[in-house]
Amino acid sequence: MDELDPEVLSRRQQAMWHPWKADDMTRGLLGQLVGLAMMAASWSEMSSQVTVRGELTWLNLGVVGLLVCGVSNTIWLLQGRRNVGTARVLVLPDPQPRNDAAAVAGPDARVVVKAPGVTMYHRPGCPLIAGKPTVARGARHGRVPCQVCQA
Amino acid sequence: MDIVKWLRNQWDRAAAIAAVGFGVVALILGYLGVSRSTLATQQIPYLASGGLAGLFALGLGATLWLSADLRDEWRKLDLIHKDIRLRQVSATNGSGLIAASKPRAHRTRTAVDG
């Protein structure tokens, strides 16, 4: 995974002012050109048709060209989103999760943890709250950890 | 707002607005052409020119606008990355280098940047 190497990314970031590589740009441009050519051919050939059937045949080609352009645009945006996401993770790694429960009691299985937006309580090592900010709660009566914790 | 400056800084968003405007106009003209024609053989060419071209322009405009957002995010990350590297270099070389070697503040574009 050469592209995930921070040094490679660093050099690439210095050289590029947009998140797309040359391959992405070529692919996007090619997709647009193919789609546009299909639409142009559709429009051009349709003008010489005199029957509905003949026009619809060439209209289908135009619709396919429009779809090609749409797919090309989607791939372009998804690739850009992916490259930005990769760069964001490398430049701004997620902070270490603040695990109050671990600080209070370590991996004590009797301490349960409540995370904001999470409905159930979890033990400190539960994978369902990995990376999420948590608040330690005492193992009072009525607080039951999730089923993953119990397994 | 200086419109020329805005167009220079936000050329991709300006192109997106132009493409969306063109798409809307093409769709309206296509609709008018179809509605004023009586035969299907006359209506289908309006569908192909106005409809397909309008939809293509709308898609292109949306793509350009979202690409501009991604580019802004990339530039902001680049700015942060350079700042982090500068701080790392200054930390290894000793203090005082930040003020001396601080790069000129360059703005990150925003959607309302004028």
Short mmCIF file of C-alpha atoms in Angstrom, two decimals, chain A:
data_model
loop_
_atom_site.label_atom_id
_atom_site.label_comp_id
_atom_site.label_asym_id
_atom_site.label_seq_id
_atom_site.Cartn_x
_atom_site.Cartn_y
_atom_site.Cartn_z
CA MET A 1 0.00 0.00 0.00
CA ASP A 2 2.43 2.59 -1.22
CA GLU A 3 -0.26 5.22 -1.45
CA LEU A 4 -0.88 5.02 2.29
CA ASP A 5 2.71 5.78 3.15
CA PRO A 6 2.70 9.16 4.94
CA GLU A 7 5.85 10.28 3.15
CA VAL A 8 4.40 9.43 -0.26
CA LEU A 9 1.20 11.17 0.69
CA SER A 10 3.17 14.15 1.90
CA ARG A 11 5.01 14.48 -1.40
CA ARG A 12 1.82 13.98 -3.31
CA GLN A 13 0.03 16.60 -1.25
CA GLN A 14 2.74 19.09 -1.94
CA ALA A 15 2.52 18.40 -5.65
CA MET A 16 -1.25 18.33 -6.03
CA TRP A 17 -3.84 20.96 -5.43
CA HIS A 18 -6.77 18.62 -5.86
CA PRO A 19 -7.54 15.16 -4.54
CA TRP A 20 -7.53 13.35 -7.88
CA LYS A 21 -4.63 11.51 -9.40
CA ALA A 22 -3.80 11.62 -13.08
CA ASP A 23 -5.46 8.23 -13.61
CA ASP A 24 -8.67 9.46 -12.02
CA MET A 25 -8.68 12.55 -14.21
CA THR A 26 -8.04 10.51 -17.34
CA ARG A 27 -10.79 8.07 -16.45
CA GLY A 28 -13.26 10.83 -15.66
CA LEU A 29 -12.48 12.76 -18.82
CA LEU A 30 -12.70 9.61 -20.93
CA GLY A 31 -16.07 8.72 -19.46
CA GLN A 32 -17.40 12.19 -20.17
CA LEU A 33 -16.10 12.13 -23.72
CA VAL A 34 -17.57 8.70 -24.45
CA GLY A 35 -20.93 9.69 -23.01
CA LEU A 36 -20.96 12.98 -24.89
CA ALA A 37 -20.00 11.24 -28.13
CA MET A 38 -22.87 8.80 -27.70
CA MET A 39 -25.31 11.64 -27.04
CA ALA A 40 -24.01 13.61 -30.01
CA ALA A 41 -24.28 10.58 -32.28
CA SER A 42 -27.80 9.99 -31.01
CA TRP A 43 -28.82 13.57 -31.69
CA SER A 44 -27.14 13.62 -35.08
CA GLU A 45 -28.58 10.35 -36.33
CA MET A 46 -32.01 11.04 -34.95
CA SER A 47 -32.39 14.10 -37.12
CA SER A 48 -32.23 11.91 -40.23
CA GLN A 49 -34.87 9.45 -39.06
CA VAL A 50 -38.47 9.70 -40.22
CA THR A 51 -40.13 6.96 -38.15
CA VAL A 52 -40.74 6.79 -34.43
CA ARG A 53 -39.03 3.43 -34.24
CA GLY A 54 -35.89 4.82 -35.86
CA GLU A 55 -35.86 7.84 -33.55
CA LEU A 56 -36.37 5.74 -30.44
CA THR A 57 -33.47 3.51 -31.41
CA TRP A 58 -31.12 6.47 -31.48
CA LEU A 59 -32.73 7.95 -28.38
CA ASN A 60 -31.74 4.79 -26.54
CA LEU A 61 -28.15 5.43 -27.49
CA GLY A 62 -28.42 8.94 -26.07
CA VAL A 63 -29.85 7.63 -22.81
CA VAL A 64 -26.99 5.15 -22.54
CA GLY A 65 -24.56 8.01 -23.16
CA LEU A 66 -26.21 9.99 -20.38
CA LEU A 67 -25.86 7.01 -18.06
CA VAL A 68 -22.18 6.68 -18.96
CA CYS A 69 -21.67 10.33 -18.04
CA GLY A 70 -23.55 9.86 -14.77
CA VAL A 71 -21.54 6.80 -13.79
CA SER A 72 -18.34 8.59 -14.71
CA ASN A 73 -19.32 11.56 -12.53
CA THR A 74 -20.18 9.26 -9.64
CA ILE A 75 -16.88 7.40 -9.87
CA TRP A 76 -15.07 10.74 -10.03
CA LEU A 77 -16.73 12.01 -6.88
CA LEU A 78 -16.34 8.74 -4.99
CA GLN A 79 -12.64 8.58 -5.85
CA GLY A 80 -12.16 12.15 -4.70
CA ARG A 81 -14.05 11.45 -1.50
CA ARG A 82 -11.92 8.38 -0.90
CA ASN A 83 -8.66 10.25 -1.48
CA VAL A 84 -9.72 13.07 0.83
CA GLY A 85 -10.73 10.53 3.48
CA THR A 86 -7.38 8.75 3.23
CA ALA A 87 -5.53 12.04 3.52
CA ARG A 88 -7.67 13.12 6.46
CA VAL A 89 -6.96 9.91 8.36
CA LEU A 90 -3.22 10.28 7.74
CA VAL A 91 -3.00 13.99 8.51
CA LEU A 92 -5.51 14.03 11.34
CA PRO A 93 -5.55 10.62 13.00
CA ASP A 94 -8.40 10.02 15.37
CA PRO A 95 -7.49 10.96 18.93
CA GLN A 96 -7.07 8.19 21.42
CA PRO A 97 -10.48 7.28 22.79
CA ARG A 98 -11.06 8.62 26.24
CA ASN A 99 -11.96 5.60 28.20
CA ASP A 100 -12.79 6.73 31.69
CA ALA A 101 -13.71 3.27 32.78
CA ALA A 102 -10.31 1.89 31.88
CA ALA A 103 -8.68 4.72 33.81
CA VAL A 104 -10.84 4.05 36.82
CA ALA A 105 -10.82 0.31 36.94
CA GLY A 106 -8.81 -1.06 34.03
CA PRO A 107 -10.33 -4.04 32.37
CA ASP A 108 -12.50 -4.71 35.38
CA ALA A 109 -15.38 -6.72 34.06
CA ARG A 110 -17.76 -5.36 36.68
CA VAL A 111 -17.50 -1.75 35.50
CA VAL A 112 -19.95 -0.83 32.79
CA VAL A 113 -19.53 2.03 30.34
CA LYS A 114 -22.06 4.39 28.80
CA ALA A 115 -21.28 6.05 25.50
CA PRO A 116 -23.26 9.01 24.11
CA GLY A 117 -25.77 7.87 21.56
CA VAL A 118 -25.39 4.26 22.59
CA THR A 119 -28.42 2.81 24.26
CA MET A 120 -26.84 -0.11 26.06
CA TYR A 121 -24.11 -0.34 28.62
CA HIS A 122 -20.84 -1.97 27.75
CA ARG A 123 -17.78 -3.35 29.44
CA PRO A 124 -14.55 -1.37 28.80
CA GLY A 125 -13.18 -3.85 26.29
CA CYS A 126 -16.35 -4.20 24.28
CA PRO A 127 -15.65 -3.86 20.53
CA LEU A 128 -18.96 -2.08 19.97
CA ILE A 129 -17.67 1.04 21.76
CA ALA A 130 -14.09 0.87 20.49
CA GLY A 131 -12.97 4.35 19.51
CA LYS A 132 -15.99 6.07 21.00
CA PRO A 133 -15.87 8.51 23.90
CA THR A 134 -17.20 6.78 26.98
CA VAL A 135 -18.17 7.67 30.50
CA ALA A 136 -17.64 5.27 33.35
CA ARG A 137 -20.60 4.21 35.40
CA GLY A 138 -20.66 2.06 38.48
CA ALA A 139 -21.91 -1.47 38.28
CA ARG A 140 -25.11 -0.61 39.99
CA HIS A 141 -28.09 -2.81 40.07
CA GLY A 142 -30.14 -2.73 36.89
CA ARG A 143 -27.30 -1.85 34.51
CA VAL A 144 -26.76 -4.80 32.26
CA PRO A 145 -23.99 -4.89 29.63
CA CYS A 146 -24.80 -5.67 26.05
CA GLN A 147 -24.97 -9.20 24.74
CA VAL A 148 -21.52 -8.97 23.17
CA CYS A 149 -20.10 -8.16 26.62
CA GLN A 150 -21.95 -11.03 28.15
CA ALA A 151 -20.74 -13.53 25.55
#
